Amino acid sequence: MLELITAGESHGAGILCVLSGFPAGFEIDLEAVCAELTRRQNCAGRSSRKDLEKNAVEVLSGMRQGRTIGSPITIFIRNADSTIDKRKPNPVPRPGHAELPGMIRYGTKDATDIAERASARETAGRVAGGAICSQLLAELGVHVFGCTIAIGSEWAEAFEIPESAIALEELRALRNSNPYYAVQATGQWDRILSGAEKEGDTVGGVFGVISVGAPPGLGRPVQWTGNLDGRIARSLMSIQAVKAVEFGAGAAGIELTGSEYHGNIEMNAEGEPAHTTRTHGGILGGMTDGTPITVRCAVKPIPTTGRDMTSVNLETGEAVKRKTERHDICAVPAASVIGEHVLAFELCRATLERFGASSVDELRERIASVD
């Protein structure tokens, strides 16, 4: 089974990603992996730390002469800001952060112990691993995409869900043309971010992820643990600051009748039976149905702000002001990159579970035999 784990602290030596269960014989484009890490970092809403980190990847295991060999792939992303042991103990947790429950659970009075691992810097490892999965999926004709949909309460103009890889790549070109990673960015977003920065505050928003080309039948419906939408939702919800996930029409679907929501099944242009609606987001009964997978994720405002917020000193029990520190203004554009690669990992895992293969050549043969 494909597995991805990460290790490392935000201001430690670096972030590790271990991707195990990946098939042998695949040539990884490491420059493309680095490009995705850079895209995660150099976007709208980021703090000055984006100018420090270089995002170079070091392969520690699992590859030889540029190709995977079937053993766990270990990627190391070195931190330029590696000051963890120089940081003074901090007994004051930030409101809205993982620090308070983490300090209680692990019996520490130092918020830094919790913050270092709870930081979204951890997702650099998931982007690296997901980018490798994305490359394999693309070779199999499955493509993933993420973009910003809303910043604060200001939504971008809706766009048509792509039905083909060509249409999706056209959207990718539009997305990559602006720092918000939106298909159609609105000028109001600049105003929202500049206003929040001036006030020392932060804003949330919504991003979406899409996949086209996934074959029908990915996912294991015979047991709830194998439902693909459940797995995707869990992985997306694990991204720091994500507070809601919805597929297809999502919550808006409750306003439709059953016949409106589900539509019909008809023969498509390729002569295959397919649903006529996209309200279910490409997954039914825990399995892909061959139509585009569409998911939206709501991202809360980042809890670290430029304002002095009231908290409690856990050593003294006194109410204190938590001092301001370096912080992002908005995590949504960066989260869209992370979400894209989280989706890639889950689809890659489901593909390997469905077709089972130790090498890329074997994987291609098994997929071809089903087609």
Coordinates of C-alpha atoms in Angstrom, one line a residue:
M1 CA 0.0 0.0 0.0
L2 CA 1.2 3.5 -0.8
E3 CA 1.9 5.5 2.3
L4 CA 3.3 9.0 2.9
I5 CA 4.6 10.2 6.3
T6 CA 6.5 13.4 7.2
A7 CA 8.9 14.3 9.9
G8 CA 10.7 17.5 11.0
E9 CA 9.9 20.8 12.7
S10 CA 9.2 24.2 11.2
H11 CA 12.5 25.7 12.4
G12 CA 14.5 22.4 12.8
A13 CA 17.0 21.1 10.3
G14 CA 14.4 20.4 7.7
I15 CA 11.3 18.5 6.6
L16 CA 11.4 14.8 5.7
C17 CA 8.9 13.0 3.4
V18 CA 8.9 9.2 3.2
L19 CA 6.9 7.7 0.3
S20 CA 6.7 4.0 0.6
G21 CA 4.9 1.5 -1.7
F22 CA 5.7 3.5 -4.8
P23 CA 6.4 1.3 -7.9
A24 CA 9.9 0.7 -9.3
G25 CA 11.1 2.0 -12.6
F26 CA 9.6 5.5 -12.6
E27 CA 11.8 8.5 -13.6
I28 CA 11.0 11.3 -11.2
D29 CA 11.4 14.9 -12.4
L30 CA 13.0 16.5 -9.3
E31 CA 13.0 19.9 -10.9
A32 CA 9.3 19.7 -11.2
V33 CA 9.0 18.7 -7.6
C34 CA 11.1 21.7 -6.6
A35 CA 8.8 23.9 -8.8
E36 CA 5.8 22.8 -6.9
L37 CA 7.5 23.6 -3.6
T38 CA 8.3 27.0 -4.9
R39 CA 4.7 27.5 -6.0
R40 CA 3.5 26.6 -2.5
Q41 CA 5.8 29.3 -1.1
N42 CA 5.8 32.2 -3.5
C43 CA 2.2 33.2 -3.7
A44 CA -0.1 35.9 -2.4
G45 CA -0.6 36.2 1.3
R46 CA 2.8 34.9 2.4
S47 CA 5.1 36.2 5.1
S48 CA 8.8 37.2 4.6
R49 CA 9.9 33.6 5.3
K50 CA 9.2 32.9 1.6
D51 CA 12.3 34.9 0.8
L52 CA 14.4 32.7 3.1
E53 CA 13.6 29.1 2.1
K54 CA 15.2 27.7 -1.1
N55 CA 13.1 24.5 -1.4
A56 CA 15.9 22.3 -2.8
V57 CA 15.2 18.6 -2.4
E58 CA 17.7 16.0 -1.4
V59 CA 16.9 12.3 -2.2
L60 CA 18.1 10.2 0.6
S61 CA 16.7 6.8 -0.5
G62 CA 14.5 5.0 -3.0
M63 CA 16.1 6.2 -6.2
R64 CA 19.1 5.1 -8.3
Q65 CA 20.3 6.9 -11.4
G66 CA 17.1 9.0 -11.4
R67 CA 14.6 6.1 -11.2
T68 CA 12.7 4.6 -8.4
I69 CA 13.8 1.2 -7.2
G70 CA 10.7 0.1 -5.2
S71 CA 12.1 0.9 -1.7
P72 CA 10.8 3.8 0.4
I73 CA 11.6 7.2 -1.3
T74 CA 13.0 9.7 1.3
I75 CA 13.1 13.4 0.4
F76 CA 14.8 16.0 2.6
I77 CA 13.9 19.7 2.4
R78 CA 16.4 21.7 4.3
N79 CA 15.2 24.7 6.4
A80 CA 17.1 27.9 5.9
D81 CA 15.5 29.2 9.1
S82 CA 16.7 26.5 11.5
T83 CA 16.6 28.3 14.9
I84 CA 14.6 25.8 16.9
D85 CA 17.2 25.4 19.7
K86 CA 17.7 29.1 20.0
R87 CA 14.1 29.9 20.7
K88 CA 13.2 30.8 24.3
P89 CA 10.5 28.8 26.1
N90 CA 7.1 30.4 25.5
P91 CA 4.3 29.5 28.0
V92 CA 1.7 31.6 26.2
P93 CA -0.4 29.7 23.6
R94 CA -1.9 31.6 20.6
P95 CA -5.7 31.8 20.4
G96 CA -7.0 29.5 17.7
H97 CA -3.8 27.6 17.4
A98 CA -3.0 23.9 18.2
E99 CA -0.7 25.1 21.0
L100 CA -3.2 25.1 23.9
P101 CA -4.7 21.6 23.4
G102 CA -1.2 20.3 22.5
M103 CA 0.4 21.7 25.6
I104 CA -2.3 20.1 27.7
R105 CA -2.0 16.7 25.9
Y106 CA 1.8 16.5 26.0
G107 CA 2.2 18.1 29.5
T108 CA 4.4 21.0 28.5
K109 CA 4.4 24.6 29.4
D110 CA 6.3 25.6 26.2
A111 CA 4.1 26.4 23.2
T112 CA 7.1 26.1 20.9
D113 CA 7.1 22.3 21.4
I114 CA 3.7 22.1 19.8
A115 CA 3.9 24.9 17.3
E116 CA 7.0 23.5 15.6
R117 CA 5.2 20.4 14.4
A118 CA 1.7 21.9 14.0
S119 CA 3.1 24.5 11.6
A120 CA 2.1 24.3 7.9
R121 CA 5.8 24.0 7.1
E122 CA 5.1 20.3 7.5
T123 CA 3.1 20.4 4.3
A124 CA 6.3 20.9 2.3
G125 CA 6.8 17.2 2.7
R126 CA 3.3 16.4 1.5
V127 CA 3.7 18.6 -1.5
A128 CA 7.0 16.8 -2.4
G129 CA 5.5 13.4 -2.0
G130 CA 2.3 14.4 -3.8
A131 CA 4.2 15.9 -6.7
I132 CA 5.8 12.6 -7.3
C133 CA 2.4 10.9 -7.3
S134 CA 1.1 13.6 -9.6
Q135 CA 3.8 12.8 -12.1
L136 CA 2.9 9.1 -12.1
L137 CA -0.8 9.9 -12.5
A138 CA -0.1 12.2 -15.4
E139 CA 1.7 9.4 -17.2
L140 CA -1.4 7.2 -16.7
G141 CA -3.7 9.9 -18.0
V142 CA -4.9 11.2 -14.7
H143 CA -4.4 15.0 -14.0
V144 CA -4.9 17.0 -10.9
F145 CA -5.4 20.7 -10.4
G146 CA -5.9 23.2 -7.5
C147 CA -7.0 26.8 -7.5
T148 CA -8.2 29.6 -5.3
I149 CA -11.9 30.3 -5.4
A150 CA -12.5 32.9 -2.7
I151 CA -10.5 35.2 -0.5
G152 CA -12.5 36.4 2.5
S153 CA -16.1 36.9 1.3
E154 CA -15.1 37.8 -2.2
W155 CA -15.6 34.9 -4.7
A156 CA -14.0 34.6 -8.1
E157 CA -16.2 34.2 -11.1
A158 CA -17.2 30.6 -11.7
F159 CA -15.6 28.6 -14.5
E160 CA -16.7 25.5 -16.3
I161 CA -15.4 22.2 -14.9
P162 CA -13.0 20.7 -17.4
E163 CA -13.9 17.4 -19.0
S164 CA -10.5 16.7 -20.6
A165 CA -6.8 17.0 -19.9
I166 CA -6.6 19.7 -22.6
A167 CA -9.3 21.8 -21.0
L168 CA -7.7 21.4 -17.6
E169 CA -4.3 22.5 -18.9
E170 CA -5.9 25.6 -20.3
L171 CA -7.1 26.4 -16.8
R172 CA -3.7 25.7 -15.4
A173 CA -2.1 28.3 -17.7
L174 CA -4.7 30.9 -16.4
R175 CA -4.1 29.9 -12.8
N176 CA -0.3 30.2 -13.1
S177 CA -0.6 33.7 -14.4
N178 CA -1.4 35.3 -11.1
P179 CA -0.1 35.1 -7.5
Y180 CA -3.5 34.0 -6.1
Y181 CA -3.5 30.8 -8.3
A182 CA -7.0 31.6 -9.4
V183 CA -8.5 30.8 -12.8
Q184 CA -10.1 34.3 -12.7
A185 CA -8.7 36.4 -9.9
T186 CA -10.6 39.5 -8.8
G187 CA -9.0 42.9 -8.1
Q188 CA -10.9 42.9 -4.8
W189 CA -8.5 40.4 -3.4
D190 CA -5.6 42.9 -3.4
R191 CA -7.8 45.3 -1.4
I192 CA -8.7 42.6 1.1
L193 CA -5.2 41.4 1.7
S194 CA -3.7 44.9 1.9
G195 CA -6.5 45.9 4.3
A196 CA -5.8 42.9 6.5
E197 CA -2.1 43.5 6.5
K198 CA -2.6 47.2 7.5
E199 CA -4.8 46.1 10.4
G200 CA -2.4 43.4 11.4
D201 CA -5.0 40.7 10.8
T202 CA -5.6 37.6 8.6
V203 CA -8.3 36.3 6.2
G204 CA -9.5 32.9 5.1
G205 CA -11.2 31.7 1.9
V206 CA -11.9 28.7 -0.3
F207 CA -9.9 26.7 -2.7
G208 CA -10.9 23.9 -5.0
V209 CA -9.2 20.8 -6.4
I210 CA -10.2 18.9 -9.5
S211 CA -9.1 15.7 -11.2
V212 CA -9.8 14.5 -14.8
G213 CA -9.0 11.2 -16.3
A214 CA -9.5 9.0 -13.2
P215 CA -11.0 5.7 -14.4
P216 CA -14.2 4.3 -12.9
G217 CA -14.0 2.0 -9.9
L218 CA -11.2 3.5 -7.8
G219 CA -12.0 3.1 -4.1
R220 CA -13.1 0.1 -2.1
P221 CA -16.9 0.3 -1.3
V222 CA -17.1 -3.0 0.6
Q223 CA -15.8 -1.4 3.7
W224 CA -16.2 2.2 4.9
T225 CA -12.4 2.5 5.4
G226 CA -11.9 2.2 1.7
N227 CA -14.4 4.8 0.5
L228 CA -12.4 7.1 -1.7
D229 CA -14.3 10.3 -0.9
G230 CA -13.8 9.6 2.8
R231 CA -10.1 9.2 2.3
I232 CA -9.8 12.3 0.2
A233 CA -11.9 14.3 2.7
R234 CA -9.7 13.1 5.6
S235 CA -6.5 14.0 3.9
L236 CA -7.8 17.5 2.8
M237 CA -9.1 18.1 6.3
S238 CA -5.7 17.3 7.7
I239 CA -4.2 20.4 5.9
Q240 CA -3.6 23.1 8.5
A241 CA -6.5 25.6 8.7
V242 CA -8.9 23.6 6.5
K243 CA -12.3 23.5 8.3
A244 CA -14.7 22.2 5.7
V245 CA -14.7 19.9 2.7
E246 CA -17.5 19.3 0.2
F247 CA -17.7 17.3 -3.0
G248 CA -19.6 18.4 -6.2
A249 CA -22.6 20.5 -5.3
G250 CA -21.8 20.1 -1.6
A251 CA -24.2 21.7 0.9
A252 CA -26.0 23.6 -2.0
G253 CA -27.3 20.2 -3.2
I254 CA -29.9 20.1 -0.4
E255 CA -31.9 22.7 -2.3
L256 CA -32.3 20.3 -5.3
T257 CA -34.8 17.5 -5.7
G258 CA -33.5 13.9 -6.1
S259 CA -34.2 13.9 -9.8
E260 CA -32.5 17.3 -10.2
Y261 CA -29.5 16.2 -8.2
H262 CA -28.9 12.8 -9.7
G263 CA -29.9 13.3 -13.3
N264 CA -29.7 10.4 -15.7
I265 CA -27.2 7.9 -17.1
E266 CA -26.6 8.2 -20.8
M267 CA -24.0 7.0 -23.3
N268 CA -21.3 9.7 -23.6
A269 CA -19.2 10.7 -26.7
E270 CA -16.8 7.8 -26.1
G271 CA -19.7 5.3 -26.1
E272 CA -19.5 4.7 -22.4
P273 CA -22.4 5.0 -19.8
A274 CA -22.0 8.1 -17.7
H275 CA -24.0 10.4 -15.4
T276 CA -25.4 13.6 -16.9
T277 CA -24.9 15.7 -13.8
R278 CA -21.8 16.7 -11.9
T279 CA -23.5 17.3 -8.5
H280 CA -21.8 14.2 -6.8
G281 CA -18.3 15.5 -7.5
G282 CA -17.1 12.4 -9.5
I283 CA -17.5 9.9 -6.6
L284 CA -20.4 7.6 -5.9
G285 CA -20.6 4.9 -3.2
G286 CA -17.0 5.6 -2.4
M287 CA -15.8 4.9 -6.0
T288 CA -14.9 7.1 -8.9
D289 CA -17.4 7.0 -11.7
G290 CA -15.2 8.3 -14.5
T291 CA -16.4 11.9 -14.4
P292 CA -14.2 14.8 -13.1
I293 CA -13.6 14.8 -9.3
T294 CA -14.4 18.2 -7.8
V295 CA -13.9 19.2 -4.2
R296 CA -14.0 22.5 -2.4
C297 CA -12.2 23.3 0.9
A298 CA -12.9 26.2 3.3
V299 CA -9.8 27.7 5.0
K300 CA -10.0 29.6 8.3
P301 CA -8.1 32.8 8.9
I302 CA -4.6 32.1 10.1
P303 CA -4.5 32.2 14.0
T304 CA -1.1 34.0 14.1
T305 CA -1.9 37.7 13.6
G306 CA 0.0 40.9 13.9
R307 CA -2.3 42.0 16.8
D308 CA -1.6 41.5 20.5
M309 CA -4.3 39.0 21.4
T310 CA -5.2 38.0 25.0
S311 CA -4.1 34.6 26.2
V312 CA -3.0 32.9 29.4
N313 CA 0.5 32.3 30.7
L314 CA 0.3 28.6 31.6
E315 CA 3.1 28.9 34.1
T316 CA 1.5 31.7 36.2
G317 CA -2.2 31.5 35.2
E318 CA -2.1 35.2 34.5
A319 CA -3.9 36.9 31.5
V320 CA -1.3 38.3 29.1
K321 CA -1.0 39.7 25.7
R322 CA 0.6 37.3 23.2
K323 CA 3.2 39.3 21.3
T324 CA 3.0 39.7 17.5
E325 CA 5.4 37.8 15.3
R326 CA 6.0 37.1 11.6
H327 CA 2.9 35.6 10.0
D328 CA 1.1 35.0 6.7
I329 CA -1.9 37.1 5.9
C330 CA -3.8 34.4 4.0
A331 CA -3.1 30.7 3.5
V332 CA -5.6 30.0 0.7
P333 CA -3.4 30.2 -2.4
A334 CA -0.7 28.1 -0.7
A335 CA -3.4 25.6 0.5
S336 CA -4.6 25.2 -3.0
V337 CA -1.2 23.9 -4.0
I338 CA -1.1 21.6 -0.9
G339 CA -4.6 20.3 -1.7
E340 CA -3.8 19.5 -5.3
H341 CA -1.0 17.2 -4.1
V342 CA -3.0 15.7 -1.3
L343 CA -5.6 14.7 -3.9
A344 CA -2.8 13.3 -6.1
F345 CA -1.5 11.1 -3.3
E346 CA -5.0 9.7 -2.6
L347 CA -5.7 9.0 -6.3
C348 CA -2.3 7.4 -6.7
R349 CA -2.9 5.2 -3.7
A350 CA -6.3 4.2 -4.9
T351 CA -4.9 3.4 -8.4
L352 CA -2.1 1.2 -6.9
E353 CA -4.7 -0.6 -4.7
R354 CA -7.0 -1.1 -7.7
F355 CA -4.4 -2.5 -10.1
G356 CA -1.6 -3.7 -7.7
A357 CA 1.9 -3.5 -9.2
S358 CA 5.5 -3.5 -8.1
S359 CA 6.8 -1.7 -11.1
V360 CA 5.6 1.0 -13.5
D361 CA 5.7 -1.4 -16.5
E362 CA 3.5 -3.9 -14.6
L363 CA 1.1 -1.1 -13.6
R364 CA 0.7 0.0 -17.2
E365 CA 0.1 -3.6 -18.4
R366 CA -2.6 -4.2 -15.7
I367 CA -4.4 -0.9 -16.5
A368 CA -4.3 -1.8 -20.3
S369 CA -5.7 -5.2 -19.6
V370 CA -8.8 -3.7 -18.0
D371 CA -9.2 -1.1 -20.8

